[in-house]
Amino acid sequence: MTKVIKSPEVDAALKAGKPVVALESTVISHGLPWPDNLRLAQELESMIRKIGATPATIAVMDGELRAGLSAEDLVRLADGKTPVRKISRRDFGSAVAKHQLGATTVAATMLVAHWAGIKVFATGGIGGVHRGQTGDVSADLIELSQTPVAVVCAGAKSILDLPRTLEWLETFGVPVVGYQTLEFPAFYTPHSGLNLVDCVENPQQAAALLKAHWGLGLTNGVLFTVPISEVDALNEADINPKIDQAVAEAERQGIVGKDITPFLLGRLVEITGGESLQANLALLRHNTQVAAEIAIALAQS
Ligand code: PSU
Ligand code: MN
């Protein structure tokens, strides 16, 4: 287990059986613009501490897999001065060998969290099956099907093919559990029109579900989907055509692979004049709060 270097704070919390919440770093380096990205990363960490858990932001710092970062580490990931590699499962060996600075996606963060012994992870949105026939399926889905970490998110953006994303998760046995809802949330809005089969009403029920799931010996992840609050949600009729525009631009410019999700996120901030950014920040705060509450309930159960 020494392959992950834990901060003293994270190490002490894990040894004492106290609640820890993992946070990803791709959202900092590739998902949000400077300086909102740094402010948000700091804010999420202090929120988790205030609620009574320990934050463990995960990244690859100069080739070291780390859980729990320093204030300077966060700045290096956020300020855009040094190139930051977007790290998914496939990239670890190469980034370690080259002593690179890397930001972990949902997939990579799940893996490092699991290696470190962390069970609950908060993020904004997960990757999924992309629209069209490109065959682009995010490694986030595959990781959810094989790594025992609970991921708390706001669903997936309709830059993706949401029905196919949900079908994929069903096929590969990933529980998708609505948090106080039976509708799969669509990131910027609480509504996708897609039904879920399962929901929990509070952190205690979420913890009980996790205990039962892993208690049976199942070794995969669980996805909790928290809808964005109505006050922070964007208007569907307004945002959906803008998403379509961004997807069309990506296609015209031939953007593919790991670059497509950051491109779409960046373009949406521009096209919406920053509206999508405010919604993104709000749902990240909300998901982090719910994840901290679930981690606390799990540690007490
Ligand atoms: N969706 C968001 N914000 C993000 C991401 C996705 O709304 O920042 C990031 C996450 O780190 C996620 C990754 O794991 O993009 C997915 O990338 P890809 O589609 O290349 O798998
Ligand atoms: Mn992809």
Short mmCIF file of C-alpha atoms and ligand atoms in Angstrom, two decimals:
data_model
loop_
_atom_site.label_atom_id
_atom_site.label_comp_id
_atom_site.label_asym_id
_atom_site.label_seq_id
_atom_site.Cartn_x
_atom_site.Cartn_y
_atom_site.Cartn_z
CA MET A 1 0.00 0.00 0.00
CA THR A 2 3.00 2.28 0.05
CA LYS A 3 2.55 3.12 -3.61
CA VAL A 4 0.26 6.00 -2.58
CA ILE A 5 1.88 8.75 -0.51
CA LYS A 6 -0.69 10.05 1.95
CA SER A 7 -0.52 13.44 3.62
CA PRO A 8 -0.08 13.21 7.41
CA GLU A 9 -3.68 14.40 7.84
CA VAL A 10 -5.10 11.70 5.53
CA ASP A 11 -2.86 9.00 6.99
CA ALA A 12 -3.92 9.81 10.55
CA ALA A 13 -7.62 9.86 9.64
CA LEU A 14 -7.45 6.51 7.85
CA LYS A 15 -5.50 4.86 10.67
CA ALA A 16 -8.10 6.09 13.18
CA GLY A 17 -11.01 4.87 11.03
CA LYS A 18 -12.23 8.43 10.59
CA PRO A 19 -14.21 9.55 7.51
CA VAL A 20 -12.16 10.59 4.47
CA VAL A 21 -13.45 12.01 1.17
CA ALA A 22 -11.41 11.73 -2.01
CA LEU A 23 -11.48 14.59 -4.54
CA GLU A 24 -10.26 14.44 -8.13
CA SER A 25 -7.83 16.85 -9.76
CA THR A 26 -8.73 16.77 -13.47
CA VAL A 27 -11.64 19.02 -12.64
CA ILE A 28 -9.07 21.51 -11.26
CA SER A 29 -6.58 21.39 -14.13
CA HIS A 30 -8.82 20.62 -17.13
CA GLY A 31 -12.42 21.16 -15.99
CA LEU A 32 -12.55 24.70 -14.60
CA PRO A 33 -10.86 27.99 -15.55
CA TRP A 34 -8.26 29.79 -13.44
CA PRO A 35 -8.65 31.20 -10.78
CA ASP A 36 -12.07 29.71 -9.97
CA ASN A 37 -10.47 26.27 -10.11
CA LEU A 38 -8.02 26.99 -7.27
CA ARG A 39 -10.61 28.74 -5.12
CA LEU A 40 -13.01 25.86 -5.55
CA ALA A 41 -10.37 23.21 -4.77
CA GLN A 42 -9.52 25.04 -1.53
CA GLU A 43 -13.16 25.60 -0.67
CA LEU A 44 -14.11 21.94 -1.10
CA GLU A 45 -11.30 20.87 1.21
CA SER A 46 -12.31 23.31 3.95
CA MET A 47 -15.99 22.36 3.57
CA ILE A 48 -15.15 18.70 4.17
CA ARG A 49 -13.15 19.57 7.29
CA LYS A 50 -15.95 21.76 8.63
CA ILE A 51 -18.48 18.95 8.21
CA GLY A 52 -16.18 16.63 10.17
CA ALA A 53 -14.32 14.55 7.58
CA THR A 54 -10.85 14.72 6.01
CA PRO A 55 -10.32 15.74 2.37
CA ALA A 56 -7.92 13.75 0.21
CA THR A 57 -7.37 15.48 -3.12
CA ILE A 58 -5.67 12.99 -5.41
CA ALA A 59 -3.06 13.72 -8.10
CA VAL A 60 0.28 12.58 -9.48
CA MET A 61 2.92 15.06 -8.27
CA ASP A 62 6.25 14.73 -10.12
CA GLY A 63 5.58 11.03 -10.59
CA GLU A 64 4.34 10.36 -7.04
CA LEU A 65 0.81 9.08 -6.47
CA ARG A 66 -0.54 11.30 -3.72
CA ALA A 67 -3.66 11.36 -1.53
CA GLY A 68 -3.88 14.68 0.29
CA LEU A 69 -2.10 17.65 -1.27
CA SER A 70 -0.37 20.73 0.07
CA ALA A 71 -1.56 24.26 -0.70
CA GLU A 72 1.35 24.62 -3.16
CA ASP A 73 0.42 21.37 -4.91
CA LEU A 74 -3.08 22.73 -5.56
CA VAL A 75 -1.63 25.92 -7.05
CA ARG A 76 0.65 23.94 -9.37
CA LEU A 77 -2.30 21.92 -10.65
CA ALA A 78 -4.48 25.00 -11.09
CA ASP A 79 -2.38 27.87 -12.38
CA GLY A 80 -1.66 26.56 -15.87
CA LYS A 81 2.05 27.46 -15.68
CA THR A 82 3.26 23.86 -15.87
CA PRO A 83 1.72 21.38 -18.29
CA VAL A 84 -0.51 18.94 -16.40
CA ARG A 85 -1.12 15.51 -17.88
CA LYS A 86 -4.68 14.22 -17.75
CA ILE A 87 -4.25 10.85 -16.04
CA SER A 88 -6.60 7.94 -16.50
CA ARG A 89 -5.85 4.31 -15.56
CA ARG A 90 -3.70 3.75 -18.65
CA ASP A 91 -1.37 6.67 -17.88
CA PHE A 92 -0.01 5.82 -14.42
CA GLY A 93 3.10 3.85 -15.35
CA SER A 94 4.23 6.36 -17.93
CA ALA A 95 3.59 9.41 -15.71
CA VAL A 96 5.46 7.80 -12.80
CA ALA A 97 8.42 6.81 -14.99
CA LYS A 98 8.63 10.33 -16.42
CA HIS A 99 8.15 12.06 -13.02
CA GLN A 100 5.27 14.00 -14.50
CA LEU A 101 2.71 16.30 -12.96
CA GLY A 102 -0.67 14.72 -13.53
CA ALA A 103 -4.31 15.35 -12.68
CA THR A 104 -6.45 12.29 -12.07
CA THR A 105 -9.81 11.71 -13.76
CA VAL A 106 -12.69 9.99 -12.00
CA ALA A 107 -11.31 6.62 -13.14
CA ALA A 108 -7.77 7.30 -11.91
CA THR A 109 -8.96 8.95 -8.68
CA MET A 110 -11.09 5.88 -7.85
CA LEU A 111 -8.09 3.64 -8.32
CA VAL A 112 -5.74 5.71 -6.13
CA ALA A 113 -8.49 6.16 -3.51
CA HIS A 114 -8.93 2.39 -3.40
CA TRP A 115 -5.19 1.80 -3.09
CA ALA A 116 -5.11 4.32 -0.23
CA GLY A 117 -8.09 2.75 1.56
CA ILE A 118 -10.59 5.57 0.88
CA LYS A 119 -14.20 4.53 0.21
CA VAL A 120 -16.04 7.74 -0.72
CA PHE A 121 -15.22 10.17 -3.52
CA ALA A 122 -16.94 13.42 -4.53
CA THR A 123 -16.87 14.82 -8.05
CA GLY A 124 -18.94 16.95 -10.42
CA GLY A 125 -19.81 14.81 -13.39
CA ILE A 126 -18.54 11.46 -14.62
CA GLY A 127 -17.49 10.65 -18.16
CA GLY A 128 -19.70 8.31 -20.16
CA VAL A 129 -20.59 7.04 -23.60
CA HIS A 130 -20.13 9.86 -26.09
CA ARG A 131 -22.79 10.79 -28.62
CA GLY A 132 -22.61 9.45 -32.16
CA GLN A 133 -20.77 6.37 -33.33
CA THR A 134 -17.18 7.23 -32.36
CA GLY A 135 -16.97 4.35 -29.86
CA ASP A 136 -15.63 6.79 -27.26
CA VAL A 137 -16.53 5.36 -23.86
CA SER A 138 -14.97 7.01 -20.81
CA ALA A 139 -12.69 4.84 -18.69
CA ASP A 140 -14.70 6.20 -15.74
CA LEU A 141 -17.43 3.68 -16.50
CA ILE A 142 -15.06 0.72 -16.64
CA GLU A 143 -13.48 1.78 -13.35
CA LEU A 144 -16.89 1.98 -11.70
CA SER A 145 -17.44 -1.62 -12.78
CA GLN A 146 -14.24 -2.89 -11.16
CA THR A 147 -13.11 -0.71 -8.26
CA PRO A 148 -14.91 -0.60 -4.89
CA VAL A 149 -15.31 3.13 -4.30
CA ALA A 150 -18.54 5.14 -3.95
CA VAL A 151 -18.64 8.07 -6.37
CA VAL A 152 -20.95 10.99 -5.60
CA CYS A 153 -21.73 13.04 -8.71
CA ALA A 154 -24.44 15.16 -10.35
CA GLY A 155 -25.08 12.60 -13.08
CA ALA A 156 -23.53 13.12 -16.49
CA LYS A 157 -23.73 16.01 -18.92
CA SER A 158 -25.77 15.78 -22.03
CA ILE A 159 -22.53 16.33 -23.97
CA LEU A 160 -22.80 12.54 -23.60
CA ASP A 161 -25.31 9.95 -24.74
CA LEU A 162 -27.08 9.56 -21.40
CA PRO A 163 -29.34 6.60 -22.25
CA ARG A 164 -26.37 4.60 -23.54
CA THR A 165 -24.29 5.60 -20.51
CA LEU A 166 -26.97 4.24 -18.17
CA GLU A 167 -27.32 1.07 -20.25
CA TRP A 168 -23.57 0.51 -20.06
CA LEU A 169 -23.63 0.88 -16.26
CA GLU A 170 -26.53 -1.57 -16.00
CA THR A 171 -24.81 -4.15 -18.21
CA PHE A 172 -21.64 -4.03 -16.15
CA GLY A 173 -23.41 -4.21 -12.80
CA VAL A 174 -22.85 -0.72 -11.45
CA PRO A 175 -25.55 0.40 -9.02
CA VAL A 176 -26.75 3.88 -9.98
CA VAL A 177 -28.51 5.27 -6.94
CA GLY A 178 -30.42 8.54 -7.00
CA TYR A 179 -29.94 10.76 -3.96
CA GLN A 180 -33.49 11.76 -3.03
CA THR A 181 -34.57 11.21 -6.64
CA LEU A 182 -35.55 8.43 -9.03
CA GLU A 183 -34.48 10.38 -12.11
CA PHE A 184 -30.93 10.33 -13.48
CA PRO A 185 -29.74 13.95 -13.19
CA ALA A 186 -28.19 15.65 -16.22
CA PHE A 187 -25.53 17.73 -14.46
CA TYR A 188 -26.69 21.28 -15.28
CA THR A 189 -30.32 20.28 -14.76
CA PRO A 190 -31.97 17.78 -12.40
CA HIS A 191 -33.77 16.18 -15.33
CA SER A 192 -32.76 13.76 -18.07
CA GLY A 193 -36.10 12.00 -18.45
CA LEU A 194 -34.32 8.73 -17.58
CA ASN A 195 -35.56 6.67 -14.67
CA LEU A 196 -33.45 5.01 -12.00
CA VAL A 197 -34.52 1.88 -10.16
CA ASP A 198 -33.03 2.85 -6.83
CA CYS A 199 -32.73 5.81 -4.50
CA VAL A 200 -31.69 6.69 -0.97
CA GLU A 201 -33.13 9.47 1.15
CA ASN A 202 -30.25 10.28 3.49
CA PRO A 203 -26.57 9.57 4.26
CA GLN A 204 -27.47 6.72 6.63
CA GLN A 205 -29.35 4.87 3.90
CA ALA A 206 -26.47 5.44 1.50
CA ALA A 207 -24.01 4.04 4.05
CA ALA A 208 -26.24 1.02 4.69
CA LEU A 209 -26.40 0.33 0.95
CA LEU A 210 -22.60 0.51 0.65
CA LYS A 211 -22.07 -1.77 3.65
CA ALA A 212 -24.49 -4.33 2.22
CA HIS A 213 -23.04 -4.10 -1.31
CA TRP A 214 -19.43 -4.60 -0.26
CA GLY A 215 -20.47 -6.94 2.58
CA LEU A 216 -21.69 -9.38 -0.05
CA GLY A 217 -18.20 -9.46 -1.51
CA LEU A 218 -19.03 -7.36 -4.57
CA THR A 219 -15.89 -5.62 -5.76
CA ASN A 220 -17.25 -2.84 -7.94
CA GLY A 221 -18.14 0.79 -7.33
CA VAL A 222 -21.43 2.47 -6.56
CA LEU A 223 -22.58 5.68 -8.25
CA PHE A 224 -24.71 8.13 -6.24
CA THR A 225 -26.33 10.82 -8.34
CA VAL A 226 -27.23 14.08 -6.60
CA PRO A 227 -29.41 16.44 -8.66
CA ILE A 228 -28.30 20.04 -8.90
CA SER A 229 -30.58 22.20 -6.74
CA GLU A 230 -33.40 24.01 -8.55
CA VAL A 231 -31.94 27.44 -7.70
CA ASP A 232 -28.59 26.59 -9.30
CA ALA A 233 -29.94 24.59 -12.24
CA LEU A 234 -29.77 26.00 -15.77
CA ASN A 235 -32.83 26.24 -17.96
CA GLU A 236 -33.03 23.08 -20.07
CA ALA A 237 -34.44 24.77 -23.17
CA ASP A 238 -31.60 27.26 -22.96
CA ILE A 239 -28.61 25.01 -22.18
CA ASN A 240 -29.38 22.04 -24.43
CA PRO A 241 -28.94 23.88 -27.76
CA LYS A 242 -25.67 25.34 -26.44
CA ILE A 243 -24.45 21.85 -25.61
CA ASP A 244 -25.42 20.77 -29.14
CA GLN A 245 -23.43 23.73 -30.52
CA ALA A 246 -20.31 22.80 -28.53
CA VAL A 247 -20.55 19.15 -29.62
CA ALA A 248 -20.92 20.22 -33.27
CA GLU A 249 -17.86 22.48 -32.99
CA ALA A 250 -15.77 19.67 -31.49
CA GLU A 251 -16.79 17.43 -34.38
CA ARG A 252 -15.95 20.06 -37.00
CA GLN A 253 -12.55 20.69 -35.41
CA GLY A 254 -11.82 16.97 -35.24
CA ILE A 255 -11.28 16.93 -31.48
CA VAL A 256 -11.18 13.39 -30.11
CA GLY A 257 -9.85 11.22 -27.28
CA LYS A 258 -8.86 12.73 -23.95
CA ASP A 259 -9.15 16.28 -25.33
CA ILE A 260 -12.84 16.18 -26.09
CA THR A 261 -14.28 16.50 -22.57
CA PRO A 262 -12.03 19.46 -21.58
CA PHE A 263 -12.82 21.13 -24.93
CA LEU A 264 -16.58 20.81 -24.44
CA LEU A 265 -16.42 22.07 -20.84
CA GLY A 266 -14.33 25.08 -21.84
CA ARG A 267 -16.53 25.97 -24.82
CA LEU A 268 -19.67 25.76 -22.69
CA VAL A 269 -18.27 28.27 -20.20
CA GLU A 270 -17.64 30.62 -23.15
CA ILE A 271 -20.94 30.02 -24.94
CA THR A 272 -22.98 30.49 -21.73
CA GLY A 273 -21.01 33.58 -20.70
CA GLY A 274 -19.96 31.89 -17.45
CA GLU A 275 -23.44 30.62 -16.49
CA SER A 276 -22.39 26.99 -16.84
CA LEU A 277 -19.39 27.69 -14.61
CA GLN A 278 -21.57 28.95 -11.75
CA ALA A 279 -23.78 25.86 -12.02
CA ASN A 280 -20.70 23.63 -12.10
CA LEU A 281 -19.25 25.22 -8.95
CA ALA A 282 -22.58 24.98 -7.11
CA LEU A 283 -23.07 21.30 -7.84
CA LEU A 284 -19.48 20.48 -6.87
CA ARG A 285 -20.09 22.07 -3.46
CA HIS A 286 -23.38 20.23 -3.03
CA ASN A 287 -21.95 16.83 -4.06
CA THR A 288 -18.99 17.32 -1.73
CA GLN A 289 -21.30 18.03 1.19
CA VAL A 290 -23.35 14.89 0.49
CA ALA A 291 -20.18 12.80 0.08
CA ALA A 292 -18.81 14.03 3.42
CA GLU A 293 -22.09 13.14 5.11
CA ILE A 294 -22.05 9.67 3.54
CA ALA A 295 -18.41 9.13 4.59
CA ILE A 296 -19.31 10.12 8.17
CA ALA A 297 -22.34 7.79 8.20
CA LEU A 298 -20.19 4.97 6.81
CA ALA A 299 -17.49 5.48 9.44
CA GLN A 300 -20.16 5.35 12.18
CA SER A 301 -21.97 2.27 10.83
N1 PSU B 1 -17.23 15.99 -16.54
C1 PSU B 1 -17.35 17.19 -15.95
N2 PSU B 1 -16.24 17.80 -15.45
C2 PSU B 1 -15.02 17.21 -15.49
C3 PSU B 1 -14.91 15.93 -16.09
C4 PSU B 1 -16.03 15.36 -16.62
O1 PSU B 1 -18.43 17.73 -15.90
O2 PSU B 1 -14.03 17.80 -15.02
C5 PSU B 1 -13.57 15.25 -16.10
C6 PSU B 1 -13.53 14.20 -14.97
O3 PSU B 1 -12.22 14.18 -14.44
C7 PSU B 1 -13.81 12.92 -15.70
C8 PSU B 1 -13.14 13.18 -17.03
O4 PSU B 1 -13.33 11.77 -15.06
O5 PSU B 1 -13.40 14.53 -17.31
C9 PSU B 1 -13.65 12.27 -18.11
O6 PSU B 1 -12.82 12.38 -19.21
P1 PSU B 1 -13.00 11.38 -20.44
O7 PSU B 1 -14.31 11.75 -21.05
O8 PSU B 1 -11.81 11.67 -21.33
O9 PSU B 1 -12.99 10.01 -19.87
MN MN B 2 -12.90 9.27 -24.08
#
